[in-house]
Amino acid sequence: MKAIILRDKKAALQLSDLPIPHISADEVLVKIHAAAFNRRDYYIQQGQYPGIKFPLVLGSDGAGIVVEIGENVPKTWLNQAVIINPSHQWGENERVQAKDFQILGLPEHGTFAEYVKVSHKYLASKPTHLSFEQAAAIPLAGLTAYRALFSRANLQAGENVLITGVGGGAAMFALQFALAKGASVYVTSSSAEKIEKAVALGAKGGVNYKDADWHKQLQALAGGFDVIIDSAGGEGFSLLTDIANPGGRIAIFGGTRGLIPNISPQKIFWKQLSILGSTMGSEADFSEMIAFVVEHKIQPVVDSVFALEMAQTGIEKMGKSGQVGKIVLRV
Ligand SMILES: NC(=O)c1ccc[n+]([C@@H]2O[C@H](COP(=O)([O-])OP(=O)(O)OC[C@H]3O[C@@H](n4cnc5c(N)ncnc54)[C@H](OP(=O)(O)O)[C@@H]3O)[C@@H](O)[C@H]2O)c1
């Protein structure tokens, strides 16, 4: 089969030939129709991720058709159009993933290939309102956004929400999911175009986080925020505790801007704030997320679609953060 292989740290992604994977009794073989990039794929290529092994087929996101099933897999999956849950071995505890938790696409070969094998418990039916390209845009980012917003921050209709860095893949899903829930949503971004896109989708407004007074601009726009979804961390994070409403929940799932300095304990305890770490999601989160996408007919924002052999061009675009929404590979 054709697959995109990463052979070394910082090496270009290369189209190569690999044997089609052999499945075990609990697994299925999915013929991938579309896959999508996450920041994780870029970090792995740059060597900035723990436990990297080479050669590796990258890719956590994929949608396709089940073409072969193991003997323990319900027959109904055969020939079904599916989305793959990349969050593997979460375990029994809904609060936190198990020690042997893994994400598809390292250490197991991922979705940037004609075929991938996964356990049948990581399959969901592809929503019928979505194309394969749109469906492939959902799994990792959609799951991360869903758990942060709902399982962790317990977002309610009518609340004020801030999504920082809305150009991010998971942030864009957080925007769409929060709007579908009936929240009033505001965003930050480094790009006027991305703020405009967010407003076109239904956000009430947005500000540029590169402006020195971005937090004051947000306060003037919205008052304060009941829920904040952040994946930047860094120096700006402490200002999020200023603009959170009393009783506010701040969920964080990324650290694009590094360590967080200067947080005031008084602000956290007096305002009864909750700072909630979140990562990917459980199998229950994944099926609830897909049900939410179906119920609200969510259309993922796809920035661009490249042919599989153009994977290197796609990951370079991801590296420059020039995208609005997801970068997809057609396989
Ligand atoms: N824990 C998990 O399960 C999980 C899952 C997914 C992602 N992540 C992490 O979350 C982060 C984003 O991932 P992604 O895949 O969504 O990546 P991405 O699409 O590349 O998004 C990165 C975004 O970060 C935003 N950003 C940069 N500096 C910022 C700042 N000072 N304040 C606010 N936003 C800022 C930018 O937004 P603008 O373009 O709008 O300026 C940029 O588009 C990464 O660190 C990733 O590792 C974690």
CSV table of N, CA and C in Angstrom, one decimal, residues 219-279:
chain,number,residue,atom,x,y,z
A,219,GLN,N,-12.9,42.4,27.9
A,219,GLN,CA,-13.8,42.8,29.0
A,219,GLN,C,-14.8,43.8,28.5
A,220,ALA,N,-14.4,44.8,27.7
A,220,ALA,CA,-15.3,45.8,27.2
A,220,ALA,C,-16.3,45.2,26.3
A,221,LEU,N,-15.9,44.2,25.5
A,221,LEU,CA,-16.9,43.5,24.6
A,221,LEU,C,-17.9,42.7,25.3
A,222,ALA,N,-17.4,41.9,26.3
A,222,ALA,CA,-18.2,40.8,26.8
A,222,ALA,C,-18.5,40.9,28.3
A,223,GLY,N,-17.9,41.8,29.0
A,223,GLY,CA,-18.0,41.8,30.5
A,223,GLY,C,-17.0,40.8,31.1
A,224,GLY,N,-17.4,39.5,31.2
A,224,GLY,CA,-16.5,38.5,31.7
A,224,GLY,C,-16.9,37.1,31.1
A,225,PHE,N,-16.1,36.1,31.5
A,225,PHE,CA,-16.4,34.8,30.8
A,225,PHE,C,-16.6,33.7,31.9
A,226,ASP,N,-17.7,32.9,31.6
A,226,ASP,CA,-18.0,31.8,32.5
A,226,ASP,C,-17.1,30.6,32.2
A,227,VAL,N,-16.8,30.4,30.9
A,227,VAL,CA,-15.9,29.3,30.5
A,227,VAL,C,-14.9,29.9,29.5
A,228,ILE,N,-13.6,29.5,29.7
A,228,ILE,CA,-12.5,29.9,28.8
A,228,ILE,C,-11.8,28.6,28.4
A,229,ILE,N,-11.6,28.5,27.0
A,229,ILE,CA,-10.9,27.3,26.5
A,229,ILE,C,-9.6,27.8,25.9
A,230,ASP,N,-8.5,27.3,26.5
A,230,ASP,CA,-7.2,27.8,26.1
A,230,ASP,C,-6.2,26.7,25.7
A,231,SER,N,-5.4,26.9,24.7
A,231,SER,CA,-4.3,25.9,24.4
A,231,SER,C,-3.0,26.6,24.3
A,232,ALA,N,-2.9,27.8,24.7
A,232,ALA,CA,-1.6,28.6,24.6
A,232,ALA,C,-0.8,28.6,25.8
A,233,GLY,N,-1.4,28.8,27.0
A,233,GLY,CA,-0.7,28.9,28.2
A,233,GLY,C,0.2,30.2,28.2
A,234,GLY,N,1.4,30.1,28.6
A,234,GLY,CA,2.3,31.3,28.5
A,234,GLY,C,1.9,32.4,29.4
A,235,GLU,N,2.5,33.6,29.0
A,235,GLU,CA,2.3,34.8,29.8
A,235,GLU,C,0.9,35.3,29.8
A,236,GLY,N,0.2,35.1,28.7
A,236,GLY,CA,-1.2,35.6,28.6
A,236,GLY,C,-2.1,34.9,29.6
A,237,PHE,N,-1.8,33.7,30.1
A,237,PHE,CA,-2.7,32.9,30.8
A,237,PHE,C,-3.2,33.5,32.1
A,238,SER,N,-2.3,34.2,32.8
A,238,SER,CA,-2.7,34.8,34.1
A,238,SER,C,-3.8,35.8,33.8
A,239,LEU,N,-3.8,36.5,32.7
A,239,LEU,CA,-4.8,37.5,32.4
A,239,LEU,C,-6.2,36.8,32.2
A,240,LEU,N,-6.2,35.5,31.8
A,240,LEU,CA,-7.5,34.8,31.7
A,240,LEU,C,-8.1,34.7,33.1
A,241,THR,N,-7.3,34.7,34.2
A,241,THR,CA,-8.0,34.6,35.5
A,241,THR,C,-8.6,36.0,35.8
A,242,ASP,N,-8.1,37.1,35.2
A,242,ASP,CA,-8.7,38.4,35.4
A,242,ASP,C,-10.0,38.5,34.8
A,243,ILE,N,-10.1,37.9,33.6
A,243,ILE,CA,-11.4,38.2,32.8
A,243,ILE,C,-12.4,37.0,33.0
A,244,ALA,N,-12.0,36.0,33.8
A,244,ALA,CA,-13.0,35.0,34.1
A,244,ALA,C,-14.0,35.5,35.1
A,245,ASN,N,-15.3,35.2,34.9
A,245,ASN,CA,-16.3,35.5,35.9
A,245,ASN,C,-16.1,34.8,37.2
A,246,PRO,N,-16.6,35.3,38.4
A,246,PRO,CA,-16.5,34.5,39.6
A,246,PRO,C,-17.2,33.1,39.3
A,247,GLY,N,-16.6,32.0,39.8
A,247,GLY,CA,-17.2,30.7,39.5
A,247,GLY,C,-16.8,30.2,38.1
A,248,GLY,N,-15.9,30.9,37.4
A,248,GLY,CA,-15.5,30.5,36.0
A,248,GLY,C,-14.7,29.3,36.0
A,249,ARG,N,-14.8,28.6,34.8
A,249,ARG,CA,-14.0,27.4,34.5
A,249,ARG,C,-13.0,27.7,33.4
A,250,ILE,N,-11.8,27.4,33.6
A,250,ILE,CA,-10.8,27.6,32.5
A,250,ILE,C,-10.2,26.3,32.1
A,251,ALA,N,-10.5,25.8,30.9
A,251,ALA,CA,-10.0,24.5,30.5
A,251,ALA,C,-8.8,24.7,29.6
A,252,ILE,N,-7.7,24.0,29.8
A,252,ILE,CA,-6.5,24.1,29.0
A,252,ILE,C,-6.0,22.7,28.5
A,253,PHE,N,-5.8,22.7,27.2
A,253,PHE,CA,-5.3,21.4,26.7
A,253,PHE,C,-4.1,21.5,25.9
A,254,GLY,N,-3.4,22.7,25.8
A,254,GLY,CA,-2.2,22.8,25.0
A,254,GLY,C,-1.3,23.8,25.7
A,255,GLY,N,0.0,23.8,25.3
A,255,GLY,CA,0.9,24.8,25.9
A,255,GLY,C,1.8,25.4,24.8
A,256,THR,N,1.1,25.9,23.7
A,256,THR,CA,1.8,26.5,22.6
A,256,THR,C,2.8,27.6,23.0
A,257,ARG,N,2.4,28.4,24.0
A,257,ARG,CA,3.2,29.5,24.5
A,257,ARG,C,4.1,29.2,25.7
A,258,GLY,N,4.1,28.0,26.1
A,258,GLY,CA,5.0,27.6,27.2
A,258,GLY,C,4.5,27.8,28.6
A,259,LEU,N,5.5,27.9,29.5
A,259,LEU,CA,5.2,28.0,31.0
A,259,LEU,C,4.3,29.2,31.3
A,260,ILE,N,3.6,29.0,32.4
A,260,ILE,CA,2.6,30.0,32.8
A,260,ILE,C,3.2,30.8,34.1
A,261,PRO,N,3.6,32.0,33.9
A,261,PRO,CA,4.1,32.7,35.1
A,261,PRO,C,3.0,33.6,35.7
A,262,ASN,N,3.3,34.1,37.0
A,262,ASN,CA,2.5,35.2,37.6
A,262,ASN,C,1.0,34.9,37.8
A,263,ILE,N,0.7,33.7,38.2
A,263,ILE,CA,-0.8,33.5,38.5
A,263,ILE,C,-1.0,33.9,40.0
A,264,SER,N,-2.0,34.7,40.2
A,264,SER,CA,-2.3,35.1,41.6
A,264,SER,C,-3.2,34.1,42.3
A,265,PRO,N,-2.7,33.4,43.4
A,265,PRO,CA,-3.6,32.5,44.1
A,265,PRO,C,-4.9,33.1,44.6
A,266,GLN,N,-4.7,34.4,45.0
A,266,GLN,CA,-5.9,35.1,45.6
A,266,GLN,C,-7.0,35.2,44.6
A,267,LYS,N,-6.6,35.4,43.3
A,267,LYS,CA,-7.6,35.6,42.2
A,267,LYS,C,-8.3,34.2,42.0
A,268,ILE,N,-7.6,33.2,42.1
A,268,ILE,CA,-8.2,31.8,41.9
A,268,ILE,C,-9.1,31.5,43.0
A,269,PHE,N,-8.7,31.7,44.3
A,269,PHE,CA,-9.5,31.2,45.3
A,269,PHE,C,-10.7,32.1,45.6
A,270,TRP,N,-10.4,33.4,45.5
A,270,TRP,CA,-11.5,34.4,45.9
A,270,TRP,C,-12.6,34.3,44.8
A,271,LYS,N,-12.2,34.1,43.6
A,271,LYS,CA,-13.3,34.0,42.5
A,271,LYS,C,-13.8,32.6,42.3
A,272,GLN,N,-13.3,31.7,43.1
A,272,GLN,CA,-13.7,30.3,43.1
A,272,GLN,C,-13.5,29.7,41.6
A,273,LEU,N,-12.4,30.0,41.1
A,273,LEU,CA,-12.1,29.6,39.7
A,273,LEU,C,-11.7,28.1,39.7
A,274,SER,N,-12.1,27.4,38.6
A,274,SER,CA,-11.6,26.1,38.3
A,274,SER,C,-10.6,26.1,37.1
A,275,ILE,N,-9.4,25.6,37.3
A,275,ILE,CA,-8.5,25.5,36.2
A,275,ILE,C,-8.4,24.0,35.9
A,276,LEU,N,-8.8,23.6,34.7
A,276,LEU,CA,-9.1,22.2,34.4
A,276,LEU,C,-8.2,21.8,33.2
A,277,GLY,N,-7.3,20.9,33.5
A,277,GLY,CA,-6.5,20.3,32.5
A,277,GLY,C,-7.4,19.3,31.7
A,278,SER,N,-7.1,19.2,30.4
A,278,SER,CA,-7.9,18.2,29.6
A,278,SER,C,-7.0,17.7,28.5
A,279,THR,N,-7.2,16.4,28.2
A,279,THR,CA,-6.4,15.8,27.0
A,279,THR,C,-7.3,14.8,26.3
